[in-house]
Coordinates of C-alpha atoms in Angstrom, one line a residue:
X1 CA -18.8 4.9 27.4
X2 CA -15.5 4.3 27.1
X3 CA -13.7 1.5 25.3
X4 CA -10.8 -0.6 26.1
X5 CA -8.9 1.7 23.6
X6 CA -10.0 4.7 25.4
X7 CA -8.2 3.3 28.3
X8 CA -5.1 1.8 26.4
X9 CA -4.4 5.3 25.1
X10 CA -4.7 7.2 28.3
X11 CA -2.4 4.8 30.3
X12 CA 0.5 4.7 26.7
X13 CA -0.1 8.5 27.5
X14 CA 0.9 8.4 31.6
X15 CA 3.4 6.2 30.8
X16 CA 5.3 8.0 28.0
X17 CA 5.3 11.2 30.1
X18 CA 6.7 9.1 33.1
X19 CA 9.6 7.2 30.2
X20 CA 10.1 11.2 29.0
X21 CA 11.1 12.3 32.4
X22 CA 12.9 9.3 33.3
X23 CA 14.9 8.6 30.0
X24 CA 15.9 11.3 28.0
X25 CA 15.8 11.5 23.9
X26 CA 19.6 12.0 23.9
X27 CA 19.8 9.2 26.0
X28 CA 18.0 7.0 23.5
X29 CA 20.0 8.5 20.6
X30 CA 23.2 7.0 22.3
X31 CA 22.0 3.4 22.0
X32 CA 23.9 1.6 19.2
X33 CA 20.7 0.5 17.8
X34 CA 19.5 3.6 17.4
X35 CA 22.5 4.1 14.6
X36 CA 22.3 0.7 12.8
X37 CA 20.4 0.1 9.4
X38 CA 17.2 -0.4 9.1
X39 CA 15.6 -3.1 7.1
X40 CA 12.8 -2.7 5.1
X41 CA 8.9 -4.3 6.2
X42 CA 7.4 -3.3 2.9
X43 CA 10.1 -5.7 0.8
X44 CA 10.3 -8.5 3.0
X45 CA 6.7 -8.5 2.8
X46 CA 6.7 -8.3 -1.1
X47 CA 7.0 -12.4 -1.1
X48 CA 7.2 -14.0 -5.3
X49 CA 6.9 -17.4 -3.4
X50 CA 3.4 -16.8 -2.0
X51 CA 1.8 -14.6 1.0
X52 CA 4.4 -13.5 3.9
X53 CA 3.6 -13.8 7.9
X54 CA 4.7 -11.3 10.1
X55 CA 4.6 -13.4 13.4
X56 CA 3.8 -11.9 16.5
X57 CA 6.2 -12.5 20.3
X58 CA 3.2 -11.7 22.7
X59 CA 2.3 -12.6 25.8
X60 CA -0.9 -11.1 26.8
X61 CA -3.9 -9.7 25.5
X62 CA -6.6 -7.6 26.9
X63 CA -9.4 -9.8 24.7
X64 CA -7.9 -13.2 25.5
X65 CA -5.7 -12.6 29.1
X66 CA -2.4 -14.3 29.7
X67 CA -1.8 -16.6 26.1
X68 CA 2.0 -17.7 27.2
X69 CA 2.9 -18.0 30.7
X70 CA 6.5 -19.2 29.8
X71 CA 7.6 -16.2 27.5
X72 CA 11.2 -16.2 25.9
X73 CA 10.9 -13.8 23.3
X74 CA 14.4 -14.4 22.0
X75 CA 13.7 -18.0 21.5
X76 CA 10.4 -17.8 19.5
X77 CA 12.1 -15.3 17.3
X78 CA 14.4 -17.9 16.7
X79 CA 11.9 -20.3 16.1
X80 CA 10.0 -17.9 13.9
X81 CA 13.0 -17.3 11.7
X82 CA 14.0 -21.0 11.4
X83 CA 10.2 -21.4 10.3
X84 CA 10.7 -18.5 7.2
X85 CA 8.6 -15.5 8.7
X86 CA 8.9 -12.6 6.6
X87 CA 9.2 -10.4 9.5
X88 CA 8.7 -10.2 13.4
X89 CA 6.2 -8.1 15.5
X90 CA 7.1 -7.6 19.0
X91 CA 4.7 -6.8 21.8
X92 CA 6.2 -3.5 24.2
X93 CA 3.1 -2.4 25.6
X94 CA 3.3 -2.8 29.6
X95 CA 0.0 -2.7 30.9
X96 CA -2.2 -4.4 29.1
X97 CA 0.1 -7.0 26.9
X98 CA 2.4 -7.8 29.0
X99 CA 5.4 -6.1 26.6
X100 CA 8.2 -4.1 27.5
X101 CA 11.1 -2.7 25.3
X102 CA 13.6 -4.9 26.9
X103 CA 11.2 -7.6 25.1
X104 CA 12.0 -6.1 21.6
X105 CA 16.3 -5.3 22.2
X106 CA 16.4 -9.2 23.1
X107 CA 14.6 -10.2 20.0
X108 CA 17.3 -7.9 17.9
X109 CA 19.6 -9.3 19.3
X110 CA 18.2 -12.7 18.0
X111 CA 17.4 -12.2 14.6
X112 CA 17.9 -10.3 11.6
X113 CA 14.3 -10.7 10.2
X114 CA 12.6 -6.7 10.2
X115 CA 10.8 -5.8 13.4
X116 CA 7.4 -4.0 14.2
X117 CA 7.4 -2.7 17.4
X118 CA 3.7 -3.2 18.2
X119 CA 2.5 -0.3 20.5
X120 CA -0.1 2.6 21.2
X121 CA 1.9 4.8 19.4
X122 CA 0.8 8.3 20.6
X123 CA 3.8 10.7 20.3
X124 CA 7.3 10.9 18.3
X125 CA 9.3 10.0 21.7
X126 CA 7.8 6.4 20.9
X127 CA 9.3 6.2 17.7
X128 CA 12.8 7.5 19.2
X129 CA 12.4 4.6 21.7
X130 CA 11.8 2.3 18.5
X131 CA 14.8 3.2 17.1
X132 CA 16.8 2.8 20.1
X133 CA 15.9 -0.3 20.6
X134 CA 16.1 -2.6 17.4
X135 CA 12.6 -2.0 15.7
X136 CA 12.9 -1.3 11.5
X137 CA 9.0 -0.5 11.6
X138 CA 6.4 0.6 13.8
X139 CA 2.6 0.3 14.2
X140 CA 0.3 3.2 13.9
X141 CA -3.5 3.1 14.4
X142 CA -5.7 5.2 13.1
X143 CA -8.5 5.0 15.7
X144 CA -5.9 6.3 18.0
X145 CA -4.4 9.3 16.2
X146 CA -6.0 12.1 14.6
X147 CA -5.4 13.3 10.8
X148 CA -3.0 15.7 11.9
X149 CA -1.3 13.1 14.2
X150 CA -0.8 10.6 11.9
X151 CA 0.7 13.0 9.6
X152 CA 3.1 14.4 12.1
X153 CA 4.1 10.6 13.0
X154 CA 4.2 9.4 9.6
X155 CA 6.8 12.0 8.9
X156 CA 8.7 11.8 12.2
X157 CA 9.1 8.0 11.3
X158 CA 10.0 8.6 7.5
X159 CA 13.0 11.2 9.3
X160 CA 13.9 8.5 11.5
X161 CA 14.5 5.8 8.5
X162 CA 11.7 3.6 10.5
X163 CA 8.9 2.1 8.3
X164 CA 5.3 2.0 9.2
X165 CA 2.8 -0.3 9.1
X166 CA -1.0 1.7 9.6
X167 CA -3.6 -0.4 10.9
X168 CA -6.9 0.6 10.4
X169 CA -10.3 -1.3 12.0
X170 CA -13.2 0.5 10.0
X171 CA -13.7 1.2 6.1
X172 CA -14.4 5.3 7.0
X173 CA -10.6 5.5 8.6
X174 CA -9.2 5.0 5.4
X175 CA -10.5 8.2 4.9
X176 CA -8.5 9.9 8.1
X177 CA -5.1 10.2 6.1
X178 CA -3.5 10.7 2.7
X179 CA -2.9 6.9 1.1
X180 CA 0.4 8.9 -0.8
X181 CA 2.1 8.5 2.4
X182 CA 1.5 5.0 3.3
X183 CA 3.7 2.1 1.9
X184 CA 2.2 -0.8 4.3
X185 CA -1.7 -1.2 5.3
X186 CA -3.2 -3.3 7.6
X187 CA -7.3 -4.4 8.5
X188 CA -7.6 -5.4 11.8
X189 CA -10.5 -7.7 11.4
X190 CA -11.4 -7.2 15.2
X191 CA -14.2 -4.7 16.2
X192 CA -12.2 -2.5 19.1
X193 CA -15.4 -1.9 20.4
X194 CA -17.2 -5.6 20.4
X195 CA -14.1 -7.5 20.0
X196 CA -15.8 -9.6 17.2
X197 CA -14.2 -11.0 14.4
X198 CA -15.5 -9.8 10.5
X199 CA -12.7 -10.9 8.0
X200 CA -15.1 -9.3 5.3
X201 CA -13.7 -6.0 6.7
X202 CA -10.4 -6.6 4.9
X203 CA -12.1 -7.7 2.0
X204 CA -14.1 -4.2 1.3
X205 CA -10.8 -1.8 2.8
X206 CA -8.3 -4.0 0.5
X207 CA -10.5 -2.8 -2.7
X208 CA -10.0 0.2 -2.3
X209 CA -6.2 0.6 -1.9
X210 CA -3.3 1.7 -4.4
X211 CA -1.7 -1.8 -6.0
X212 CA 1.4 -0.1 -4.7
X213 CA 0.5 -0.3 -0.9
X214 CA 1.6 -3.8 0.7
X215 CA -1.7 -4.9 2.3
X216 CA -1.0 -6.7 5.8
X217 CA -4.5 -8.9 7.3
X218 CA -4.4 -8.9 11.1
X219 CA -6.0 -10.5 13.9
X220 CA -9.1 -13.6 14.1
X221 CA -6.5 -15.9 11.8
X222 CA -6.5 -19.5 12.5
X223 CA -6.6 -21.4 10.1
X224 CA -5.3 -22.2 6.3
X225 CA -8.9 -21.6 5.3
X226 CA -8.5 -18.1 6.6
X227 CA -5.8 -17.0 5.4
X228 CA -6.7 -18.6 2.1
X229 CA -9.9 -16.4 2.4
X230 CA -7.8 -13.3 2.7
X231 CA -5.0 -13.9 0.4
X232 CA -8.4 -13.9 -2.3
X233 CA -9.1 -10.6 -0.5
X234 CA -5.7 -9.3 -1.9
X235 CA -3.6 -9.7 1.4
X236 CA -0.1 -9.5 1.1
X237 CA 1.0 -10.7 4.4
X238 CA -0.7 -12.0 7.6
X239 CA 0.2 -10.9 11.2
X240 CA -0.8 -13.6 13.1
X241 CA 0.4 -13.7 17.2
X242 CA -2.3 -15.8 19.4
X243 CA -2.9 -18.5 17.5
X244 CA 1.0 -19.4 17.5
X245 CA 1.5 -18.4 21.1
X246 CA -0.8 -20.5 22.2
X247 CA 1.2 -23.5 20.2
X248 CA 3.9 -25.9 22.3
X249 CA 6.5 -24.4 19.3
X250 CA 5.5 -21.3 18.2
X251 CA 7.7 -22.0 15.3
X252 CA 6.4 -25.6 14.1
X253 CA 3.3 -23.9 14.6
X254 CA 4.3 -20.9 12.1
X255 CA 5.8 -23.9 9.7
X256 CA 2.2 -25.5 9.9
X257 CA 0.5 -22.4 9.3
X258 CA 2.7 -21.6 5.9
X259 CA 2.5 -26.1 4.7
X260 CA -1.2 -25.3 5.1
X261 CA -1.9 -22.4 3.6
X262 CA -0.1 -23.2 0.6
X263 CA -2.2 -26.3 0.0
X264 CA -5.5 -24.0 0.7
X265 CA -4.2 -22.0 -2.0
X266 CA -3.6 -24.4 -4.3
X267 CA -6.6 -26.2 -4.3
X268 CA -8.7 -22.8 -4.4
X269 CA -6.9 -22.3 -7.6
X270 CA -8.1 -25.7 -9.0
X271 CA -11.6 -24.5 -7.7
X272 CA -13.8 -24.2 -10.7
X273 CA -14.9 -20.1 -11.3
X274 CA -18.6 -19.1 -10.0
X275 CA -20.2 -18.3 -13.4

């Protein structure tokens, strides 16, 4: 049976060959964007003060429907920067989120944080597209691509001066590609299958990485305790996007999130050890 990825990937796949025809790669490569310096995910998310957030402009979801009916990209960014987010992810997928590129060029043009564009990256004219319009980093899935795939993409990114964040959902994908080439690693914690949360996944995937790779916890991440949960895990960052869109001020919200986690983590260090 096919699964909502399944369905994901063969619409990203009609639509990039549609973008393709339409827009041209030498097209894209005359963007000013696609010329300016990139800034690097991996050190903003290598935080001495504590955990980093990567927070998320979104406005839809296939799991949880419309989150943020009044969607201003460029102004969350702003708030998201004013609240000390590491770095900015930005919805572009069309069908199914609600994104659109235009959605990551106006957040660009907002901030100066590092930008993932988040997408069902499938093929190298994706990363072009990236580039053309404002994102330092891009997300790559491993349930989506293929060893060879990822490989090909991985470089194509490398070439392009774009960083990459791999996302992986299952401990056997970690498998699927050579670690050497990865700087940034995150768990999804949701099943793509079920949808269900299991932050435990993160804990068993993170144990098994290089100290070097920057490890990123996504999705299921509400709360302080969470996060708290994670960061003893070994997480390095969080992405979090639905709990804050579905705040008043996505910012304060963000602000909350980092006030609360600190305490978590403070008073889980004054927590006796387990004998």
């Amino acid at each position: 049976m096919a699964t909502i990825l399944d369905q994901i990937l063969a619409d990203t796949r009609a639509l990039v060959a549609e973008r393709k025809a339409l827009t041209p790669t030498a097209a894209l490569e005359r963007r000013s964007a696609f010329r300016a310096p990139t800034l690097s995910l991996a050190r903003a998310l290598r935080r001495p003060d504590g955990p980093a957030t990567i927070a998320e402009c979104k406005r839809a979801s296939p799991s949880e429907g419309v989150i943020r009916r009044e969607y201003a990209p460029a102004d969350i960014a702003r708030s998201y920067k004013q609240a000390a987010a590491a770095a900015l992810s930005v919805l572009t997928e069309p069908t199914h989120f609600q994104g659109s590129l235009d959605h990551l060029a106006q957040v660009r043009a907002a901030v100066d944080l590092p930008l993932l564009r988040k997408d069902f990256v499938v093929d190298a004219y994706q990363l072009i597209e990236a580039r053309a319009y404002g994102a330092d980093a891009v997300l790559l899935i491993a349930a989506a691509l293929d060893p060879a795939e990822m490989t090909d993409l991985l470089d194509a990114a490398r070439d392009l001066g774009l960083g990459v964040l791999v996302e992986v959902h299952a401990d056997a994908e970690v498998d699927g590609f050579d670690l050497d080439r990865v700087g940034v690693l995150g768990v999804n914690s949701r099943d793509l299958q079920t949808f269900e949360v299991d932050l435990g996944r993160a804990e068993r995937i993170f144990a098994r990485l290089p100290e070097r790779i920057v490890r990123v916890a996504e999705s299921g991440i509400r709360t302080a305790d969470d996060a708290a949960r994670l960061r003893g895990y070994g997480a390095d960052a969080f992405l979090v996007g639905t709990h804050f869109m579905r705040q008043p001020d996505p910012g304060r919200a963000l602000a909350a999130f980092r006030r609360e986690t600190a305490l978590a983590l403070a008073d889980a260090s004054r927590q006796p050890a387990t004998p």
